[in-house]
Coordinates of C-alpha atoms and ligand atoms in Angstrom, one line a residue:
M1 CA 19.4 -72.6 288.7
T2 CA 20.1 -71.7 292.3
V3 CA 23.8 -70.8 291.8
L4 CA 24.2 -67.2 293.1
P5 CA 25.2 -64.7 290.4
T6 CA 27.9 -62.1 291.3
A7 CA 27.9 -58.4 290.6
L8 CA 31.3 -57.9 292.3
D9 CA 33.8 -56.2 290.0
A10 CA 37.3 -56.9 291.2
N11 CA 38.6 -54.2 288.9
S12 CA 36.4 -51.4 290.4
P13 CA 37.9 -48.6 292.6
E14 CA 35.4 -49.6 295.4
Y15 CA 36.7 -53.1 295.4
A16 CA 40.3 -51.9 295.5
A17 CA 39.6 -49.5 298.4
N18 CA 37.7 -52.1 300.4
R19 CA 40.5 -54.6 299.8
A20 CA 43.2 -52.1 300.9
T21 CA 41.3 -51.3 304.1
M22 CA 40.9 -55.0 304.9
A23 CA 44.6 -55.7 304.1
A24 CA 45.7 -53.0 306.5
K25 CA 43.4 -54.5 309.2
L26 CA 44.8 -57.9 308.5
A27 CA 48.3 -56.7 308.9
E28 CA 47.4 -55.2 312.3
L29 CA 45.8 -58.5 313.2
E30 CA 48.9 -60.5 312.3
T31 CA 51.0 -58.3 314.5
E32 CA 48.8 -59.1 317.4
H33 CA 48.6 -62.8 316.6
A34 CA 52.4 -62.8 316.5
K35 CA 52.4 -61.6 320.2
A36 CA 50.5 -64.7 321.2
L37 CA 52.8 -66.9 319.2
A38 CA 55.8 -65.3 320.9
G39 CA 54.5 -66.5 324.3
G40 CA 56.7 -65.1 327.1
G41 CA 59.2 -63.8 324.7
E42 CA 62.8 -64.7 323.6
K43 CA 64.3 -65.0 327.1
Y44 CA 61.7 -67.4 328.5
V45 CA 61.4 -69.4 325.3
T46 CA 65.1 -69.9 325.1
R47 CA 65.3 -70.9 328.7
H48 CA 62.4 -73.4 328.2
R49 CA 64.1 -75.0 325.2
K50 CA 67.5 -75.1 327.0
R51 CA 65.7 -77.2 329.6
G52 CA 65.0 -79.7 326.8
K53 CA 61.3 -78.8 326.7
L54 CA 59.0 -78.1 323.8
P55 CA 56.9 -75.0 323.5
A56 CA 53.1 -75.4 323.8
R57 CA 52.3 -75.1 320.1
E58 CA 55.0 -77.7 319.2
R59 CA 53.5 -80.1 321.7
I60 CA 50.2 -79.6 319.9
E61 CA 51.7 -80.0 316.5
L62 CA 53.2 -83.4 317.5
L63 CA 49.9 -84.5 319.1
V64 CA 47.7 -83.9 316.1
D65 CA 47.7 -86.1 313.0
P66 CA 50.4 -85.2 310.5
D67 CA 49.3 -82.6 308.0
T68 CA 46.0 -81.9 309.7
P69 CA 45.0 -78.3 310.6
F70 CA 44.6 -77.1 314.2
L71 CA 41.8 -74.6 314.6
E72 CA 43.2 -72.3 317.3
L73 CA 40.6 -70.5 319.4
S74 CA 40.7 -67.2 321.3
P75 CA 44.4 -66.5 320.4
L76 CA 43.9 -62.8 321.3
A77 CA 42.5 -63.5 324.8
A78 CA 43.7 -60.9 327.3
W79 CA 44.4 -58.4 324.4
G80 CA 44.3 -54.9 325.8
S81 CA 44.7 -56.1 329.4
D82 CA 47.7 -56.1 331.7
Y83 CA 48.4 -59.7 330.8
A84 CA 50.2 -61.2 327.8
V85 CA 48.1 -61.6 324.6
G86 CA 47.0 -65.3 324.4
A87 CA 46.5 -65.5 328.2
S88 CA 49.3 -68.1 328.7
L89 CA 47.1 -70.9 327.3
V90 CA 46.6 -72.3 323.8
T91 CA 43.2 -73.8 323.0
G92 CA 41.7 -75.3 319.9
I93 CA 40.4 -78.2 317.9
G94 CA 42.7 -80.7 316.3
V95 CA 42.4 -84.3 315.0
V96 CA 44.2 -87.0 317.0
E97 CA 44.2 -90.5 315.6
G98 CA 41.2 -89.4 313.4
V99 CA 39.3 -88.1 316.4
E100 CA 38.5 -84.4 316.6
C101 CA 39.6 -83.3 320.1
L102 CA 39.5 -80.1 322.1
I103 CA 43.1 -79.5 323.0
T104 CA 44.4 -77.1 325.6
A105 CA 48.1 -76.4 326.4
N106 CA 49.5 -74.1 329.1
D107 CA 52.2 -71.8 327.8
P108 CA 54.9 -72.2 330.5
T109 CA 57.0 -69.4 329.0
V110 CA 54.4 -66.8 330.1
R111 CA 54.7 -66.3 333.9
G112 CA 55.3 -70.0 334.5
G113 CA 52.1 -70.8 332.6
A114 CA 50.1 -69.4 335.6
S115 CA 46.4 -68.8 335.1
N116 CA 45.1 -65.2 335.1
P117 CA 41.5 -64.1 334.8
W118 CA 41.7 -64.3 331.0
T119 CA 43.3 -67.7 331.1
L120 CA 40.4 -68.9 333.2
K121 CA 37.8 -67.4 330.8
K122 CA 39.6 -69.0 327.8
A123 CA 39.8 -72.4 329.6
L124 CA 36.1 -72.3 330.6
R125 CA 35.2 -71.4 327.0
A126 CA 37.2 -74.4 325.7
N127 CA 35.3 -76.7 328.2
E128 CA 32.0 -75.3 327.0
I129 CA 32.9 -76.1 323.4
A130 CA 33.9 -79.6 324.4
F131 CA 30.6 -80.1 326.2
A132 CA 28.4 -78.7 323.5
N133 CA 30.0 -80.6 320.7
R134 CA 31.0 -83.7 322.6
L135 CA 34.7 -83.4 321.9
P136 CA 37.2 -85.4 323.9
V137 CA 39.5 -83.1 325.9
I138 CA 43.3 -83.4 325.9
S139 CA 45.0 -81.1 328.5
L140 CA 48.8 -80.5 328.0
V141 CA 49.6 -79.3 331.5
E142 CA 52.5 -77.2 332.7
S143 CA 51.4 -74.4 334.9
G144 CA 52.3 -72.5 338.0
G145 CA 48.6 -72.6 339.0
A146 CA 46.8 -69.5 339.9
D147 CA 48.5 -66.2 338.9
L148 CA 49.0 -65.2 342.5
P149 CA 48.6 -61.4 342.4
S150 CA 45.2 -61.9 340.6
Q151 CA 44.0 -64.8 342.8
K152 CA 40.9 -62.9 344.0
E153 CA 39.6 -62.9 340.4
I154 CA 40.2 -66.6 339.8
F155 CA 40.4 -68.6 342.9
I156 CA 36.6 -68.9 343.5
P157 CA 35.3 -69.1 339.9
G158 CA 38.4 -71.2 338.9
G159 CA 36.9 -74.3 340.7
A160 CA 34.7 -74.6 337.6
L161 CA 37.7 -76.0 335.7
F162 CA 37.9 -79.1 337.7
R163 CA 34.1 -79.4 338.0
D164 CA 33.9 -79.3 334.2
L165 CA 36.5 -82.1 333.8
T166 CA 34.5 -84.4 335.9
R167 CA 31.2 -83.4 334.3
L168 CA 32.6 -84.0 330.9
S169 CA 33.6 -87.5 332.1
A170 CA 30.2 -88.0 333.6
A171 CA 28.7 -87.1 330.2
G172 CA 30.8 -89.8 328.6
I173 CA 33.2 -87.4 327.0
P174 CA 36.8 -88.6 327.4
T175 CA 39.4 -86.4 329.2
V176 CA 43.1 -87.0 328.9
A177 CA 45.8 -85.1 330.9
V178 CA 49.5 -85.1 329.8
V179 CA 51.6 -83.5 332.5
F180 CA 54.8 -81.9 331.1
G181 CA 55.9 -80.1 334.2
N182 CA 54.4 -78.3 337.1
S183 CA 50.8 -79.2 338.0
T184 CA 50.6 -78.1 341.7
A185 CA 47.9 -77.3 344.1
G186 CA 44.6 -76.8 342.3
G187 CA 46.5 -77.8 339.1
A188 CA 46.9 -81.3 340.5
Y189 CA 43.2 -81.8 340.0
V190 CA 43.6 -81.6 336.2
P191 CA 45.2 -85.0 336.1
G192 CA 43.2 -85.8 339.2
M193 CA 39.9 -85.3 337.5
S194 CA 40.8 -86.6 334.0
D195 CA 39.9 -90.1 332.8
H196 CA 43.5 -90.8 331.6
T197 CA 46.8 -89.4 332.7
V198 CA 50.3 -89.5 331.3
M199 CA 53.3 -88.3 333.3
I200 CA 56.9 -87.8 332.2
K201 CA 60.0 -89.1 334.0
E202 CA 61.8 -86.4 336.0
Q203 CA 59.5 -83.7 334.5
S204 CA 56.0 -84.0 335.8
K205 CA 55.5 -82.5 339.3
V206 CA 52.0 -83.2 340.6
F207 CA 51.4 -82.4 344.2
L208 CA 48.9 -80.5 346.4
G209 CA 51.8 -78.7 348.0
G210 CA 55.5 -78.5 347.0
P211 CA 58.4 -79.2 349.3
P212 CA 58.4 -75.6 350.8
L213 CA 54.7 -75.7 351.6
V214 CA 54.9 -79.2 353.1
K215 CA 57.8 -78.0 355.3
M216 CA 55.7 -75.0 356.4
A217 CA 52.6 -77.1 357.0
T218 CA 53.9 -80.2 358.7
G219 CA 57.7 -79.7 359.1
E220 CA 58.3 -82.7 356.8
E221 CA 61.4 -82.6 354.6
S222 CA 60.7 -83.8 351.1
D223 CA 61.7 -83.4 347.5
D224 CA 59.8 -82.9 344.2
E225 CA 60.3 -86.5 343.0
S226 CA 59.1 -88.3 346.1
L227 CA 56.2 -85.8 346.5
G228 CA 54.9 -85.8 343.0
G229 CA 57.2 -87.2 340.3
A230 CA 56.1 -89.4 337.5
E231 CA 57.9 -92.5 338.8
M232 CA 56.2 -92.1 342.2
H233 CA 52.7 -91.5 340.7
A234 CA 53.1 -94.4 338.2
R235 CA 54.5 -96.9 340.8
T236 CA 53.1 -95.8 344.2
S237 CA 50.1 -93.4 344.2
G238 CA 48.6 -94.8 341.0
L239 CA 47.6 -91.3 339.8
A240 CA 49.7 -91.8 336.6
D241 CA 48.2 -94.4 334.2
H242 CA 51.1 -94.0 331.8
F243 CA 54.8 -93.4 332.4
A244 CA 56.6 -91.6 329.6
V245 CA 60.3 -91.3 329.3
D246 CA 60.2 -87.9 327.6
E247 CA 57.9 -85.4 325.9
H248 CA 57.8 -87.2 322.6
D249 CA 57.0 -90.5 324.3
A250 CA 54.2 -88.8 326.4
I251 CA 52.6 -87.4 323.2
R252 CA 52.9 -90.8 321.5
Q253 CA 51.1 -92.4 324.5
A254 CA 48.4 -89.7 324.5
R255 CA 47.8 -90.5 320.8
R256 CA 47.5 -94.2 321.7
I257 CA 45.0 -93.4 324.4
V258 CA 42.8 -91.6 321.9
A259 CA 43.2 -94.4 319.4
R260 CA 41.7 -96.8 322.0
L261 CA 38.7 -94.6 323.0
N262 CA 36.4 -96.3 320.5
W263 CA 35.1 -92.8 319.8
R264 CA 32.4 -92.4 317.2
K265 CA 30.8 -89.3 315.9
A266 CA 27.1 -88.9 315.9
H267 CA 27.0 -88.0 312.2
A268 CA 29.1 -89.4 309.4
D269 CA 31.5 -87.1 307.4
P270 CA 29.5 -85.9 304.4
G271 CA 32.6 -86.5 302.1
P272 CA 34.1 -84.1 299.5
A273 CA 32.2 -81.0 298.6
E274 CA 32.2 -78.8 295.6
P275 CA 34.0 -75.5 296.2
P276 CA 32.3 -72.1 295.7
K277 CA 32.2 -71.0 292.1
Y278 CA 33.9 -67.7 292.9
D279 CA 37.3 -66.9 294.3
E280 CA 37.4 -66.7 298.2
E281 CA 40.2 -64.1 297.7
E282 CA 37.5 -61.7 296.7
L283 CA 36.0 -61.8 300.2
L284 CA 38.6 -59.1 301.0
G285 CA 37.0 -56.6 298.7
I286 CA 33.3 -56.8 299.7
V287 CA 33.0 -55.1 303.1
P288 CA 33.5 -51.3 302.8
G289 CA 35.8 -49.5 305.3
D290 CA 32.9 -47.3 306.2
L291 CA 30.3 -49.6 307.6
K292 CA 27.6 -47.1 306.8
A293 CA 27.8 -48.1 303.2
P294 CA 25.8 -51.3 302.6
F295 CA 27.0 -54.4 300.9
D296 CA 25.2 -57.4 299.5
P297 CA 25.8 -60.4 301.7
R298 CA 24.9 -62.7 298.8
E299 CA 28.4 -61.9 297.5
V300 CA 29.8 -63.3 300.7
I301 CA 27.5 -66.4 300.7
A302 CA 28.5 -67.0 297.0
R303 CA 32.1 -67.3 298.2
L304 CA 31.4 -69.5 301.3
V305 CA 28.9 -72.2 300.3
D306 CA 29.3 -75.4 298.2
G307 CA 29.0 -74.6 294.5
S308 CA 27.8 -71.1 295.4
D309 CA 24.4 -72.9 295.5
F310 CA 21.8 -71.1 297.6
D311 CA 18.0 -71.5 297.8
A312 CA 16.7 -68.2 299.0
F313 CA 13.7 -68.3 301.5
K314 CA 11.2 -65.4 301.1
P315 CA 13.5 -63.3 299.1
L316 CA 10.9 -60.7 298.3
Y317 CA 9.6 -60.3 301.9
G318 CA 11.8 -58.5 304.4
P319 CA 14.6 -58.1 301.9
S320 CA 17.0 -56.5 304.4
L321 CA 17.6 -60.0 305.8
V322 CA 18.7 -62.6 303.4
T323 CA 17.6 -66.1 304.4
G324 CA 18.1 -69.4 302.6
W325 CA 19.5 -72.9 302.5
A326 CA 22.9 -74.1 301.3
R327 CA 25.6 -76.6 302.1
L328 CA 29.0 -75.8 303.5
H329 CA 31.7 -78.5 303.2
G330 CA 28.8 -80.9 302.6
Y331 CA 26.9 -80.0 305.8
P332 CA 23.4 -78.5 305.4
V333 CA 23.1 -74.9 306.7
G334 CA 20.4 -72.3 307.0
I335 CA 21.8 -68.9 306.5
L336 CA 20.6 -65.5 307.9
A337 CA 22.5 -62.6 306.6
N338 CA 21.8 -58.9 307.0
A339 CA 21.6 -56.9 303.8
Q340 CA 20.8 -53.3 304.4
G341 CA 21.8 -53.1 308.0
V342 CA 18.5 -52.4 309.7
L343 CA 16.1 -55.1 310.9
F344 CA 12.4 -54.2 310.4
S345 CA 9.3 -56.1 311.5
E346 CA 9.1 -58.1 308.3
E347 CA 12.8 -59.3 308.6
S348 CA 12.2 -60.2 312.2
Q349 CA 9.1 -62.3 311.5
K350 CA 10.8 -63.9 308.5
A351 CA 13.8 -64.8 310.7
A352 CA 11.6 -66.3 313.4
Q353 CA 9.8 -68.5 310.8
F354 CA 13.1 -69.5 309.2
I355 CA 14.7 -70.5 312.5
Q356 CA 11.7 -72.7 313.3
L357 CA 12.0 -74.4 309.9
A358 CA 15.7 -75.1 310.5
N359 CA 14.7 -76.6 313.9
Q360 CA 12.0 -78.8 312.3
R361 CA 14.6 -80.1 309.8
D362 CA 17.6 -80.4 312.2
I363 CA 19.7 -77.9 310.1
P364 CA 22.4 -75.8 311.7
L365 CA 22.2 -72.1 311.3
L366 CA 24.8 -69.6 310.1
F367 CA 24.3 -65.9 311.1
L368 CA 26.3 -63.4 309.0
H369 CA 26.2 -60.1 310.9
N370 CA 26.0 -56.6 309.4
T371 CA 23.3 -54.9 311.4
T372 CA 22.8 -51.6 313.0
G373 CA 19.9 -53.1 315.0
Y374 CA 16.1 -53.0 314.9
M375 CA 14.4 -50.0 313.3
V376 CA 13.4 -47.1 315.6
G377 CA 10.8 -44.4 315.0
K378 CA 7.0 -43.8 315.4
E379 CA 5.9 -45.7 312.4
Y380 CA 7.9 -48.8 313.4
E381 CA 7.0 -48.7 317.1
Q382 CA 3.3 -48.5 316.0
G383 CA 3.9 -51.3 313.6
G384 CA 5.1 -53.5 316.5
I385 CA 8.9 -53.6 316.0
I386 CA 9.4 -54.5 319.7
K387 CA 7.1 -57.6 319.5
H388 CA 8.6 -58.6 316.2
G389 CA 12.2 -58.2 317.3
A390 CA 11.2 -60.2 320.5
M391 CA 9.9 -62.9 318.2
M392 CA 13.2 -63.2 316.4
I393 CA 15.1 -63.2 319.7
N394 CA 12.7 -65.8 321.2
A395 CA 13.4 -68.0 318.1
V396 CA 17.1 -67.6 318.4
A397 CA 17.3 -68.1 322.1
N398 CA 15.2 -71.3 322.1
S399 CA 16.4 -72.8 318.9
K400 CA 18.3 -76.1 319.6
V401 CA 20.1 -76.5 316.3
P402 CA 23.8 -75.5 316.4
H403 CA 24.4 -71.9 315.6
L404 CA 27.5 -70.3 314.0
S405 CA 27.9 -66.5 314.0
V406 CA 30.3 -64.5 311.9
L407 CA 30.6 -60.7 312.5
M408 CA 31.4 -59.3 309.0
G409 CA 30.5 -55.7 309.6
A410 CA 28.3 -53.9 312.1
S411 CA 26.7 -55.9 314.9
Y412 CA 25.0 -53.2 317.0
G413 CA 22.3 -53.1 319.6
A414 CA 19.6 -55.8 320.0
G415 CA 20.5 -56.7 316.4
H416 CA 23.6 -58.4 317.8
Y417 CA 21.3 -60.5 320.0
G418 CA 18.7 -61.4 317.3
M419 CA 21.6 -62.5 315.0
C420 CA 22.8 -64.8 317.7
G421 CA 25.4 -62.8 319.5
R422 CA 27.7 -64.2 322.1
A423 CA 25.0 -64.3 324.9
Y424 CA 22.8 -66.5 322.7
D425 CA 25.3 -69.4 322.9
P426 CA 26.3 -69.8 319.2
R427 CA 28.5 -73.0 319.1
F428 CA 31.2 -70.8 317.6
L429 CA 31.4 -67.0 316.9
F430 CA 34.1 -65.4 314.8
A431 CA 34.7 -61.9 313.7
W432 CA 36.2 -60.4 310.6
P433 CA 38.8 -57.6 311.1
S434 CA 36.2 -55.3 309.5
S435 CA 33.5 -55.9 312.2
K436 CA 32.4 -53.6 315.0
S437 CA 30.1 -54.4 317.9
A438 CA 28.6 -52.2 320.6
V439 CA 25.3 -51.1 322.0
M440 CA 25.2 -48.6 319.1
G441 CA 27.6 -46.7 316.8
P442 CA 30.1 -44.3 318.5
Q443 CA 28.6 -41.2 316.9
Q444 CA 25.0 -42.2 317.8
L445 CA 26.1 -43.0 321.4
A446 CA 28.0 -39.8 321.8
G447 CA 25.0 -37.9 320.3
V448 CA 22.5 -39.5 322.7
L449 CA 24.7 -38.6 325.7
S450 CA 24.9 -35.1 324.5
I451 CA 21.2 -34.7 324.0
V452 CA 20.5 -36.2 327.5
A453 CA 23.1 -33.8 329.1
R454 CA 21.6 -30.8 327.3
A455 CA 18.1 -31.7 328.4
S456 CA 19.3 -32.3 332.0
A457 CA 21.0 -28.8 332.0
A458 CA 17.9 -27.2 330.6
A459 CA 15.7 -28.9 333.2
K460 CA 17.9 -27.5 336.0
G461 CA 17.8 -24.1 334.3
Q462 CA 21.6 -24.2 333.8
P463 CA 23.5 -22.9 330.7
Y464 CA 25.0 -25.6 328.5
D465 CA 28.6 -25.4 327.6
D466 CA 28.7 -26.2 323.8
E467 CA 32.5 -26.3 323.7
A468 CA 32.8 -28.8 326.5
D469 CA 30.1 -30.8 324.8
A470 CA 32.0 -31.0 321.6
G471 CA 35.1 -32.2 323.5
L472 CA 33.1 -34.7 325.4
R473 CA 31.5 -36.1 322.3
A474 CA 34.8 -36.5 320.6
M475 CA 36.2 -38.3 323.6
V476 CA 33.2 -40.6 324.0
E477 CA 33.2 -41.4 320.3
Q478 CA 36.9 -42.4 320.4
Q479 CA 36.4 -44.5 323.5
I480 CA 33.3 -46.4 322.0
E481 CA 35.1 -46.8 318.7
A482 CA 38.1 -48.5 320.4
E483 CA 35.8 -50.7 322.5
S484 CA 33.8 -51.8 319.4
L485 CA 36.8 -53.2 317.5
P486 CA 37.3 -56.9 317.1
M487 CA 40.7 -57.2 318.8
F488 CA 39.3 -55.5 321.9
L489 CA 36.2 -57.8 322.0
S490 CA 38.3 -60.9 321.2
G491 CA 40.6 -59.9 324.1
R492 CA 37.6 -60.2 326.4
L493 CA 36.6 -63.6 324.9
Y494 CA 33.5 -62.2 323.3
D495 CA 34.3 -64.3 320.2
D496 CA 36.3 -67.4 319.4
G497 CA 38.8 -65.5 317.3
V498 CA 39.2 -62.8 314.6
I499 CA 39.7 -64.5 311.3
D500 CA 40.9 -63.6 307.8
P501 CA 37.7 -63.5 305.7
R502 CA 39.4 -65.8 303.2
D503 CA 39.6 -68.5 305.9
T504 CA 35.9 -68.3 306.7
R505 CA 34.8 -71.4 304.7
T506 CA 37.6 -73.5 306.1
V507 CA 37.0 -72.3 309.7
L508 CA 33.2 -72.9 309.4
G509 CA 33.8 -76.3 307.8
M510 CA 36.0 -77.4 310.7
C511 CA 33.4 -76.1 313.2
L512 CA 30.6 -77.9 311.4
S513 CA 32.6 -81.1 311.4
A514 CA 33.3 -80.7 315.1
I515 CA 29.6 -79.9 315.7
H516 CA 28.5 -83.1 314.1
T517 CA 30.4 -85.1 316.7
A518 CA 27.3 -84.5 318.8
P519 CA 23.8 -85.3 317.6
V520 CA 22.2 -82.3 315.7
E521 CA 18.6 -82.1 316.8
G522 CA 16.3 -79.1 316.5
A523 CA 13.6 -77.9 318.9
R524 CA 10.2 -79.4 317.9
G525 CA 8.5 -76.8 320.1
G526 CA 9.6 -75.3 323.3
F527 CA 9.8 -71.8 322.0
G528 CA 8.6 -69.0 324.3
V529 CA 5.2 -67.4 323.7
F530 CA 5.4 -65.7 320.3
R531 CA 3.7 -62.3 320.6
M532 CA 1.5 -61.9 317.5
Ligands
COA1 N1 51.7 -66.3 339.8 C1 52.3 -65.2 339.3 N2 53.6 -65.2 338.7 C2 54.2 -66.4 338.6 C3 53.6 -67.6 339.1 C4 52.3 -67.5 339.7 N3 51.7 -68.6 340.1 N4 54.4 -68.6 338.9 C5 55.5 -68.1 338.2 N5 55.4 -66.8 338.1 C6 56.3 -65.8 337.4 C7 57.6 -65.8 338.2 O1 57.5 -64.8 339.2 C8 58.6 -65.4 337.1 O2 58.5 -64.0 336.9 P1 59.8 -63.1 336.6 O3 60.5 -63.9 335.5 O4 59.3 -61.8 336.1 O5 60.6 -63.1 337.8 C9 58.0 -66.0 335.9 O6 56.6 -66.3 336.2 C10 58.7 -67.3 335.6 O7 58.8 -68.1 336.7 P2 60.0 -69.0 337.1 O8 59.9 -69.4 338.5 O9 61.3 -68.3 336.8 O10 59.8 -70.2 336.1 P3 60.2 -71.7 336.3 O11 59.9 -72.3 335.0 O12 61.6 -71.8 336.8 O13 59.2 -72.3 337.4 C11 57.1 -72.6 338.5 C12 57.9 -72.3 337.2 C13 55.6 -72.6 338.1 C14 57.5 -74.0 338.9 C15 57.5 -71.7 339.6 O14 57.4 -70.3 339.1 C16 56.6 -71.8 340.8 O15 56.7 -72.6 341.6 N6 55.5 -70.9 340.9 C17 54.6 -70.8 342.0 C18 53.7 -72.0 341.9 C19 52.6 -72.0 343.0 O16 52.8 -72.3 344.1 N7 51.4 -71.6 342.5 C20 50.3 -71.5 343.3 C21 49.4 -72.6 342.9 S1 47.7 -72.3 343.4

C-alpha cells in the first residue's frame, strides 16, 4: 500500500492552536482581497455602472463558460504601495468555449484603469504565463494608458506589453482584444497588436491621440467617434474585425472568436481523479503559528494528491526532504517537500537526482516549501554543503519540466532558490498565509547585523552602545518580519497569489491543466556541470 497514513489529531490542542492562527491570517487575507474586489471604491463603481458599463470582474464572468471557475492571479499586486490593491488590472485563467485562456481586464474604476508600475509587472507576468503554457490571451481593454505621474517607471519597460502580444502571435498563440472604452496612445497597440479585435458601438475609443492632443499637434478639429470610434474602425480603418452593439454582444463575439480558434491542447485531459483520503479542511491545522516548530509535509501531501497515494523516493536517505511520486487531479507529479526545515548535503543530492528523474520521465514537479535554508557550520562546510546545494540549484535551474511552488511555511535563504523560488521560473508560485520568505529569519538577520556592528566598533577601538544595539535589533527584526509576510511579497508580484490552504489542490489542479496546454518535455541533459 502506498496510501499515506496520517498521525494528525484534529482533536489535539496543537491542531486547534494551528487552526486558530491560520484562521486569523485567512481573515486578514480576506480583508485585503476585498480591497481588490472593491476596485476604485463605491463612488467610481457607481459612476461606472451609471454609464451602463460592467465592472471588470463581471465582464470576465460573462466571458468564461457558465459555472466554470476563474483562477485569479496576483490579486494583491501593489499591496503596501501607494497604489490601489490589485493594481487596476484583473488577470487570471478561465475557460472560454472549452479553451483555457489567459484573461486580463483593466479595472476602469481605479484611476481610469491607468497602468502604474505594479499594473505593468502584473500584466507582464500574465503574458509570461500565457507564453510558457501556450494559453490564448483575451484582453478586456478600458484604460487611461500610463499612470502619468509614474510614467518614468513604466514608459520605457512598458513597451514589452505590445512586444509580448506580437511575440505570442508569432508563436502561434492567439490574442484577442475586446475594447470596452478608452484605449488611447500606447493602449491603442493592444488592439493593434492582437490577432482579433472587437469594438463596441459608441464605447470603444481607440486612437493614438485624442481630440485635444490632435488639436495641439496639428490644429485639426476632431471628435472621439471620427478619430477612434468602433463604427469608424469597423467600416473605415479596418482595425476592428468585429463590431458589437453593446458589452454583452462584444463578449458574445469574443466567445465566438475563441470557439473558432481550432485550439487544441498538447495533452488530453486525464479525466476524473480520486480525491484525497483525508479532509482538505485539515490543511488549516498542520502548519504551526511558530515556524520554528517542524511539521510533517506528508500530512499536507496526503491531503493534496489523488487517493493520498504517494510513492516515496529514497525515504531513508536525506529524510529532511521528502521526495516522491503521486498524481494530482490525474496529472503525474514529482513532489519535493521540506520536512525538518534545514537542507543538508544528502537532501541536496537526493533532490538533484530526483529532479533529473522527473526530467527523464517528463513529470512536472511540485515544491512544497518549509525551509530555513542550507545547513551552516564547520562540519557541513567540510562535508561540501556548498557544492551539494549548488547541485540542487543547478538541477532546478536547468530542469525543463514545469515546476509548481507552494510556500507553506518558511522559505529562507538559498533554500528558497533550491526549492524553485520565484527567480527559478516556476510556472506558478503560490503562498499560504502562514508562509514567510526572506534572506534569513528576522532574529537571525538582526543578530548578524549586531555582531557585525559590534566587531566593527571593536576594530575601531570604539565602545559599543548595548542599549542602542537592543533598540536597533528590535527595529530591524520588525522590519524584516513585515517584509517576509506573504501579503507584502504578493504585493511585489513575488508570487501568483496567497491562497487558502484548503484551495491548494483545486488551484494546483487548474494550473496543471493549464500547463498541459503546452507540451511537457523534460531536459534529457543540458544541466550545468555537477560538482561531485
Ligand atoms: N494617469 C493618472 N491618473 C489618471 C489617468 C492617468 N493616465 N487617467 C485618469 N486618471 C485619474 C483621473 O485624474 C481621475 O482622478 P480623480 O477622480 O482623483 O480626479 C480618475 O483617474 C478618474 O478619471 P476620470 O477622467 O474622472 O475618468 P473617466 O472615466 O471619466 O475618464 C479617461 C477616463 C481614461 C478617459 C480619462 O481619465 C483620460 O482621458 N485620462 C488620460 C488619458 C491619457 O491621455 N493617457 C495617457 C496615455 S499614454
